[in-house]
Amino acid sequence: GFTAFTPQQDESIRANRMLSLSGAGIGLAAGYFFADQTSYSSEDYWLISYLSAYGGFNGAWLPGLWLKDTDNDKFSTQSTGGALIGTSLGATSGILLSQFENFTFDDINEMALGSLASSLFGAGIGLMVPVDDDGDMRPWVTGMQAAGILGTAAVALMAPHTDFSDGDTTLGFLATAYGAWQGAGASLLLDGTDRQVAGAVLATTALGAAGGAAISQHIDATTAELFAAFSGSVWGAWIGGMGSVALQQDFGIELSNKELLGSFFVASDLGLIATAIAMSPIVDMQPKQVGWINLYGLSGMALGSALGAIFPDVPFWTSNVSGSAAGLIVGAIMTSYLEM
């Protein structure tokens, strides 16, 4: 691996070969010396495999710390060398760690997800940094590697003390998707470049995943409760966003693209907050009740759309949004009298 970073002229080829042979010899000698003093379980092999792969991935992008783009003639050779070095360091780290810690398969999977989330976050932040050349990969590669390594180490310390149920996994998935949605909205509203929009989506996706994982350790929510809670976000985006479309299409009110986008994302947040409050101990609404309210909302939407389609004088989008809102309100009133 190191020979990829040394000159490739004729006079250095012999030295490079000696370096390769020396590395192989040291590795064999170390393996022979420690063979009787180490033992490995199935979980240890999984840990070593994961860290080898992650090390190889980071090593392959190591030249991105000083080369601006992959079109550079040196990138291919140095990337190969970096991958070999990273794989070796990752495997060595896994071997050493396995002798001092007893990680379960779940712990290692958490570490892998932590590596992914933290690397995405770092790359996202790097992409959001203003640069003169959009092809310059140095900021995002630096962010990806720094955040990825720190995040992996942090999750490795916490993994033995955390536990995730099916509901926790659902929360992580929904929080990840919601983070991506909000990141896209925020960057578009701030008039970011395509590169910055991509960075914001990556960073907020990672933050959503990390936030969902952290929150899941302090609440005990079922999958039904979580989907019911997040349905408020969908309704908020639909009524708020399409309400703005109705103002523009049906009443001729001019709205900028930023105002239209803003109505979708802000209303989405308000809808999520409203449903979360409804399902909290303050109101104590059950998932089954939220499900019936959603059904009433869909029925109202269908009725409003039908009216707008059948009667030309009825503004279509206004009828659609009004029907949706009225259906949700009627559903909330009707279900409050029923035993759930």
Short mmCIF file of C-alpha atoms in Angstrom, two decimals:
data_model
loop_
_atom_site.label_atom_id
_atom_site.label_comp_id
_atom_site.label_asym_id
_atom_site.label_seq_id
_atom_site.Cartn_x
_atom_site.Cartn_y
_atom_site.Cartn_z
CA GLY A 1 0.00 0.00 0.00
CA PHE A 2 2.70 2.48 0.91
CA THR A 3 4.48 1.90 -2.40
CA ALA A 4 1.58 3.63 -4.17
CA PHE A 5 2.66 6.91 -2.55
CA THR A 6 6.36 6.64 -3.50
CA PRO A 7 7.93 7.62 -6.85
CA GLN A 8 7.55 5.02 -9.59
CA GLN A 9 10.81 5.69 -11.44
CA ASP A 10 13.14 2.81 -12.29
CA GLU A 11 15.53 3.52 -9.43
CA SER A 12 12.75 3.23 -6.80
CA ILE A 13 11.17 -0.01 -8.03
CA ARG A 14 13.66 -2.16 -6.09
CA ALA A 15 13.00 -0.19 -2.90
CA ASN A 16 9.25 -0.57 -3.39
CA ARG A 17 9.60 -4.32 -3.76
CA MET A 18 11.66 -4.48 -0.60
CA LEU A 19 9.00 -2.45 1.21
CA SER A 20 6.28 -4.89 0.09
CA LEU A 21 8.29 -7.93 1.13
CA SER A 22 9.17 -6.34 4.47
CA GLY A 23 5.52 -5.66 5.21
CA ALA A 24 4.56 -9.24 4.38
CA GLY A 25 7.37 -10.57 6.55
CA ILE A 26 6.43 -8.42 9.54
CA GLY A 27 2.79 -9.49 9.21
CA LEU A 28 3.66 -13.19 9.11
CA ALA A 29 6.02 -12.87 12.06
CA ALA A 30 3.43 -11.01 14.15
CA GLY A 31 0.77 -13.57 13.30
CA TYR A 32 3.04 -16.46 14.29
CA PHE A 33 4.09 -14.78 17.55
CA PHE A 34 0.53 -13.92 18.70
CA ALA A 35 -1.27 -17.02 17.38
CA ASP A 36 -1.14 -18.90 20.70
CA GLN A 37 -2.06 -15.82 22.73
CA THR A 38 -5.26 -14.84 20.92
CA SER A 39 -8.68 -16.41 20.45
CA TYR A 40 -11.61 -15.37 18.26
CA SER A 41 -15.35 -15.90 18.33
CA SER A 42 -17.83 -15.59 15.46
CA GLU A 43 -18.59 -12.04 16.61
CA ASP A 44 -14.87 -11.21 16.50
CA TYR A 45 -14.59 -12.33 12.88
CA TRP A 46 -17.61 -10.15 12.02
CA LEU A 47 -15.98 -7.19 13.82
CA ILE A 48 -12.69 -7.69 11.98
CA SER A 49 -14.45 -8.02 8.63
CA TYR A 50 -16.47 -4.85 9.22
CA LEU A 51 -13.48 -2.76 10.33
CA SER A 52 -11.40 -4.09 7.42
CA ALA A 53 -14.07 -3.05 4.94
CA TYR A 54 -14.56 0.34 6.57
CA GLY A 55 -10.83 0.93 6.74
CA GLY A 56 -10.47 0.01 3.08
CA PHE A 57 -13.27 2.39 2.13
CA ASN A 58 -11.69 5.30 3.99
CA GLY A 59 -8.26 4.40 2.64
CA ALA A 60 -9.53 4.42 -0.93
CA TRP A 61 -10.66 8.02 -0.46
CA LEU A 62 -7.46 9.07 1.35
CA PRO A 63 -6.01 10.85 -1.75
CA GLY A 64 -9.13 13.01 -1.72
CA LEU A 65 -7.59 14.88 1.20
CA TRP A 66 -5.04 16.51 -1.12
CA LEU A 67 -6.18 15.83 -4.71
CA LYS A 68 -9.02 17.99 -6.03
CA ASP A 69 -10.78 15.39 -8.17
CA THR A 70 -10.66 11.79 -9.33
CA ASP A 71 -9.48 12.83 -12.80
CA ASN A 72 -6.00 13.45 -11.42
CA ASP A 73 -3.52 10.93 -12.87
CA LYS A 74 -2.27 10.00 -9.39
CA PHE A 75 -5.69 9.28 -7.90
CA SER A 76 -6.14 5.72 -9.17
CA THR A 77 -2.73 4.50 -7.98
CA GLN A 78 -2.91 6.29 -4.64
CA SER A 79 -6.51 5.19 -4.07
CA THR A 80 -5.47 1.55 -4.51
CA GLY A 81 -2.60 1.99 -2.10
CA GLY A 82 -4.81 3.80 0.39
CA ALA A 83 -7.38 1.00 0.23
CA LEU A 84 -4.67 -1.57 1.04
CA ILE A 85 -3.36 0.51 3.94
CA GLY A 86 -6.86 1.18 5.27
CA THR A 87 -7.85 -2.48 5.06
CA SER A 88 -4.70 -3.48 6.94
CA LEU A 89 -5.22 -0.88 9.65
CA GLY A 90 -8.90 -1.77 9.96
CA ALA A 91 -8.14 -5.49 10.31
CA THR A 92 -5.44 -4.77 12.88
CA SER A 93 -7.81 -2.56 14.86
CA GLY A 94 -10.46 -5.31 14.79
CA ILE A 95 -7.95 -7.92 15.96
CA LEU A 96 -6.79 -5.79 18.87
CA LEU A 97 -10.29 -4.67 19.85
CA SER A 98 -11.65 -8.21 19.81
CA GLN A 99 -9.14 -9.27 22.44
CA PHE A 100 -10.25 -6.64 24.95
CA GLU A 101 -14.00 -6.23 24.28
CA ASN A 102 -16.84 -8.71 23.80
CA PHE A 103 -19.10 -7.14 21.18
CA THR A 104 -22.31 -8.89 20.16
CA PHE A 105 -23.55 -9.04 16.57
CA ASP A 106 -26.07 -6.31 17.42
CA ASP A 107 -23.30 -4.09 18.81
CA ILE A 108 -21.25 -4.48 15.64
CA ASN A 109 -24.27 -3.75 13.46
CA GLU A 110 -24.84 -0.58 15.49
CA MET A 111 -21.22 0.39 14.89
CA ALA A 112 -21.64 -0.15 11.15
CA LEU A 113 -24.75 2.04 11.08
CA GLY A 114 -22.92 4.64 13.16
CA SER A 115 -20.08 4.64 10.64
CA LEU A 116 -22.53 5.16 7.80
CA ALA A 117 -24.48 7.93 9.52
CA SER A 118 -21.43 9.85 10.72
CA SER A 119 -19.70 9.54 7.34
CA LEU A 120 -22.82 10.85 5.59
CA PHE A 121 -23.01 13.74 8.05
CA GLY A 122 -19.37 14.70 7.52
CA ALA A 123 -19.64 14.44 3.74
CA GLY A 124 -22.81 16.52 3.82
CA ILE A 125 -21.19 19.29 5.84
CA GLY A 126 -18.22 19.24 3.47
CA LEU A 127 -20.49 19.58 0.44
CA MET A 128 -22.21 22.57 2.03
CA VAL A 129 -18.90 24.46 2.35
CA PRO A 130 -18.70 27.14 -0.38
CA VAL A 131 -15.97 26.37 -2.93
CA ASP A 132 -14.83 28.00 -6.16
CA ASP A 133 -14.83 24.68 -8.03
CA ASP A 134 -17.85 22.38 -7.58
CA GLY A 135 -15.63 19.44 -8.53
CA ASP A 136 -13.31 19.97 -5.55
CA MET A 137 -13.73 16.87 -3.39
CA ARG A 138 -11.33 17.83 -0.61
CA PRO A 139 -13.89 19.45 1.76
CA TRP A 140 -16.38 16.59 1.68
CA VAL A 141 -13.75 13.84 1.78
CA THR A 142 -12.15 15.51 4.80
CA GLY A 143 -15.51 15.83 6.53
CA MET A 144 -16.52 12.27 5.67
CA GLN A 145 -13.34 10.74 7.05
CA ALA A 146 -13.05 12.88 10.17
CA ALA A 147 -16.71 12.56 11.18
CA GLY A 148 -16.82 8.89 10.17
CA ILE A 149 -13.89 7.86 12.34
CA LEU A 150 -15.06 9.92 15.34
CA GLY A 151 -18.63 8.67 14.96
CA THR A 152 -17.52 5.05 14.74
CA ALA A 153 -15.46 5.41 17.90
CA ALA A 154 -18.35 7.07 19.74
CA VAL A 155 -20.85 4.38 18.75
CA ALA A 156 -18.36 1.66 19.70
CA LEU A 157 -18.26 3.11 23.23
CA MET A 158 -22.06 3.31 23.48
CA ALA A 159 -23.06 0.11 21.65
CA PRO A 160 -22.77 -2.26 24.66
CA HIS A 161 -25.12 0.03 26.63
CA THR A 162 -27.89 0.46 24.02
CA ASP A 163 -30.70 -1.83 22.91
CA PHE A 164 -33.12 -1.48 19.99
CA SER A 165 -36.58 -3.01 19.61
CA ASP A 166 -38.69 -3.26 16.44
CA GLY A 167 -40.33 0.03 17.41
CA ASP A 168 -36.93 1.66 17.79
CA THR A 169 -35.94 0.50 14.32
CA THR A 170 -39.13 1.99 12.90
CA LEU A 171 -38.43 5.28 14.67
CA GLY A 172 -34.93 5.34 13.21
CA PHE A 173 -36.27 4.74 9.69
CA LEU A 174 -38.95 7.42 9.97
CA ALA A 175 -36.57 9.94 11.57
CA THR A 176 -34.01 9.30 8.81
CA ALA A 177 -36.58 9.90 6.08
CA TYR A 178 -37.89 12.99 7.84
CA GLY A 179 -34.36 14.35 8.20
CA ALA A 180 -33.76 13.97 4.45
CA TRP A 181 -37.09 15.68 3.71
CA GLN A 182 -36.29 18.63 5.95
CA GLY A 183 -32.74 18.95 4.66
CA ALA A 184 -33.91 19.18 1.09
CA GLY A 185 -36.49 21.80 2.04
CA ALA A 186 -34.14 23.96 4.09
CA SER A 187 -31.43 24.04 1.43
CA LEU A 188 -33.89 24.84 -1.35
CA LEU A 189 -35.44 27.63 0.70
CA LEU A 190 -31.98 29.10 1.30
CA ASP A 191 -31.23 29.08 -2.45
CA GLY A 192 -28.37 26.63 -2.12
CA THR A 193 -26.45 25.27 -5.10
CA ASP A 194 -27.04 21.70 -6.28
CA ARG A 195 -23.91 20.68 -4.39
CA GLN A 196 -25.14 22.34 -1.19
CA VAL A 197 -28.61 20.82 -1.54
CA ALA A 198 -27.04 17.37 -1.83
CA GLY A 199 -24.88 18.13 1.21
CA ALA A 200 -27.85 19.29 3.27
CA VAL A 201 -29.80 16.15 2.41
CA LEU A 202 -26.88 13.92 3.45
CA ALA A 203 -26.23 15.83 6.68
CA THR A 204 -29.84 16.00 7.82
CA THR A 205 -30.44 12.36 6.84
CA ALA A 206 -27.60 11.40 9.17
CA LEU A 207 -28.89 13.72 11.89
CA GLY A 208 -32.34 12.16 11.56
CA ALA A 209 -30.88 8.68 11.97
CA ALA A 210 -28.78 9.73 14.97
CA GLY A 211 -31.69 11.60 16.53
CA GLY A 212 -34.04 8.67 16.07
CA ALA A 213 -31.52 6.30 17.63
CA ALA A 214 -30.98 8.61 20.61
CA ILE A 215 -34.69 9.26 21.22
CA SER A 216 -35.51 5.54 20.95
CA GLN A 217 -33.45 4.85 24.06
CA HIS A 218 -35.74 7.07 26.15
CA ILE A 219 -39.21 6.22 24.83
CA ASP A 220 -41.05 2.95 24.33
CA ALA A 221 -43.25 3.40 21.26
CA THR A 222 -44.78 0.70 19.09
CA THR A 223 -44.59 0.69 15.31
CA ALA A 224 -48.32 1.57 15.12
CA GLU A 225 -47.84 4.58 17.40
CA LEU A 226 -44.92 5.87 15.36
CA PHE A 227 -46.64 5.59 11.98
CA ALA A 228 -49.71 7.24 13.46
CA ALA A 229 -47.62 10.11 14.82
CA PHE A 230 -45.79 10.71 11.54
CA SER A 231 -49.06 10.66 9.58
CA GLY A 232 -49.62 14.17 10.92
CA SER A 233 -46.56 15.32 8.98
CA VAL A 234 -48.04 13.95 5.75
CA TRP A 235 -51.38 15.66 6.33
CA GLY A 236 -49.68 18.90 7.29
CA ALA A 237 -47.61 18.93 4.10
CA TRP A 238 -50.66 18.11 1.97
CA ILE A 239 -53.05 20.66 3.45
CA GLY A 240 -50.47 23.41 3.86
CA GLY A 241 -48.67 22.86 0.57
CA MET A 242 -51.69 22.15 -1.59
CA GLY A 243 -53.52 24.98 0.14
CA SER A 244 -50.86 27.30 -1.29
CA VAL A 245 -51.33 25.68 -4.69
CA ALA A 246 -55.08 26.34 -4.36
CA LEU A 247 -54.45 30.02 -3.67
CA GLN A 248 -52.35 30.23 -6.80
CA GLN A 249 -54.39 28.04 -9.14
CA ASP A 250 -57.94 28.80 -8.01
CA PHE A 251 -57.68 32.43 -6.88
CA GLY A 252 -54.80 33.78 -8.96
CA ILE A 253 -52.67 34.79 -5.98
CA GLU A 254 -49.04 34.91 -7.10
CA LEU A 255 -46.67 32.97 -4.86
CA SER A 256 -42.95 32.50 -5.37
CA ASN A 257 -41.40 29.05 -5.54
CA LYS A 258 -39.82 29.69 -2.15
CA GLU A 259 -43.22 30.47 -0.64
CA LEU A 260 -44.74 27.33 -2.16
CA LEU A 261 -41.92 25.13 -0.91
CA GLY A 262 -41.98 26.80 2.48
CA SER A 263 -45.67 26.05 2.93
CA PHE A 264 -45.03 22.33 2.38
CA PHE A 265 -42.15 22.04 4.84
CA VAL A 266 -43.44 24.34 7.58
CA ALA A 267 -46.91 22.77 7.50
CA SER A 268 -45.28 19.35 7.62
CA ASP A 269 -43.54 20.27 10.88
CA LEU A 270 -46.74 21.71 12.35
CA GLY A 271 -48.65 18.55 11.44
CA LEU A 272 -46.06 16.35 13.14
CA ILE A 273 -46.12 18.53 16.26
CA ALA A 274 -49.93 18.43 16.38
CA THR A 275 -50.08 14.64 16.10
CA ALA A 276 -47.28 14.18 18.64
CA ILE A 277 -49.16 16.33 21.14
CA ALA A 278 -52.40 14.43 20.43
CA MET A 279 -50.70 11.11 21.16
CA SER A 280 -48.79 12.36 24.19
CA PRO A 281 -50.10 11.90 27.76
CA ILE A 282 -51.65 15.38 27.44
CA VAL A 283 -54.41 14.11 25.11
CA ASP A 284 -53.65 10.37 25.12
CA MET A 285 -55.04 9.65 21.65
CA GLN A 286 -54.61 6.01 20.60
CA PRO A 287 -53.13 4.86 17.25
CA LYS A 288 -56.45 3.26 16.31
CA GLN A 289 -58.19 6.60 16.73
CA VAL A 290 -55.58 8.34 14.58
CA GLY A 291 -56.10 5.65 11.96
CA TRP A 292 -59.85 6.34 11.84
CA ILE A 293 -59.20 10.08 11.64
CA ASN A 294 -56.87 9.45 8.68
CA LEU A 295 -59.61 7.43 7.01
CA TYR A 296 -62.07 10.30 7.49
CA GLY A 297 -59.48 12.66 6.01
CA LEU A 298 -59.01 10.45 2.95
CA SER A 299 -62.77 10.22 2.53
CA GLY A 300 -63.06 14.01 2.71
CA MET A 301 -60.28 14.35 0.15
CA ALA A 302 -62.02 11.93 -2.21
CA LEU A 303 -65.35 13.74 -1.82
CA GLY A 304 -63.76 17.15 -2.38
CA SER A 305 -61.89 15.92 -5.46
CA ALA A 306 -65.08 14.40 -6.84
CA LEU A 307 -66.98 17.65 -6.39
CA GLY A 308 -64.22 19.62 -8.07
CA ALA A 309 -64.13 17.19 -10.99
CA ILE A 310 -67.90 16.94 -11.49
CA PHE A 311 -68.82 20.61 -11.12
CA PRO A 312 -66.67 22.94 -13.24
CA ASP A 313 -67.58 25.97 -11.10
CA VAL A 314 -66.12 24.40 -7.97
CA PRO A 315 -62.37 25.21 -7.63
CA PHE A 316 -60.69 21.79 -7.72
CA TRP A 317 -57.72 22.28 -5.38
CA THR A 318 -59.74 24.34 -2.93
CA SER A 319 -62.38 21.62 -2.85
CA ASN A 320 -59.72 18.95 -2.39
CA VAL A 321 -57.94 20.69 0.50
CA SER A 322 -61.17 21.79 2.16
CA GLY A 323 -62.54 18.26 1.95
CA SER A 324 -59.35 16.86 3.50
CA ALA A 325 -59.38 19.32 6.40
CA ALA A 326 -63.12 18.87 6.99
CA GLY A 327 -62.71 15.08 6.95
CA LEU A 328 -59.97 15.22 9.57
CA ILE A 329 -62.02 17.52 11.79
CA VAL A 330 -65.14 15.35 11.51
CA GLY A 331 -63.02 12.27 12.18
CA ALA A 332 -61.54 13.80 15.34
CA ILE A 333 -65.01 14.72 16.61
CA MET A 334 -66.65 11.40 15.76
CA THR A 335 -63.87 9.21 17.18
CA SER A 336 -63.86 11.18 20.45
CA TYR A 337 -67.24 9.59 21.25
CA LEU A 338 -66.13 6.05 20.49
CA GLU A 339 -64.40 3.55 22.75
CA MET A 340 -60.98 2.75 21.25
#
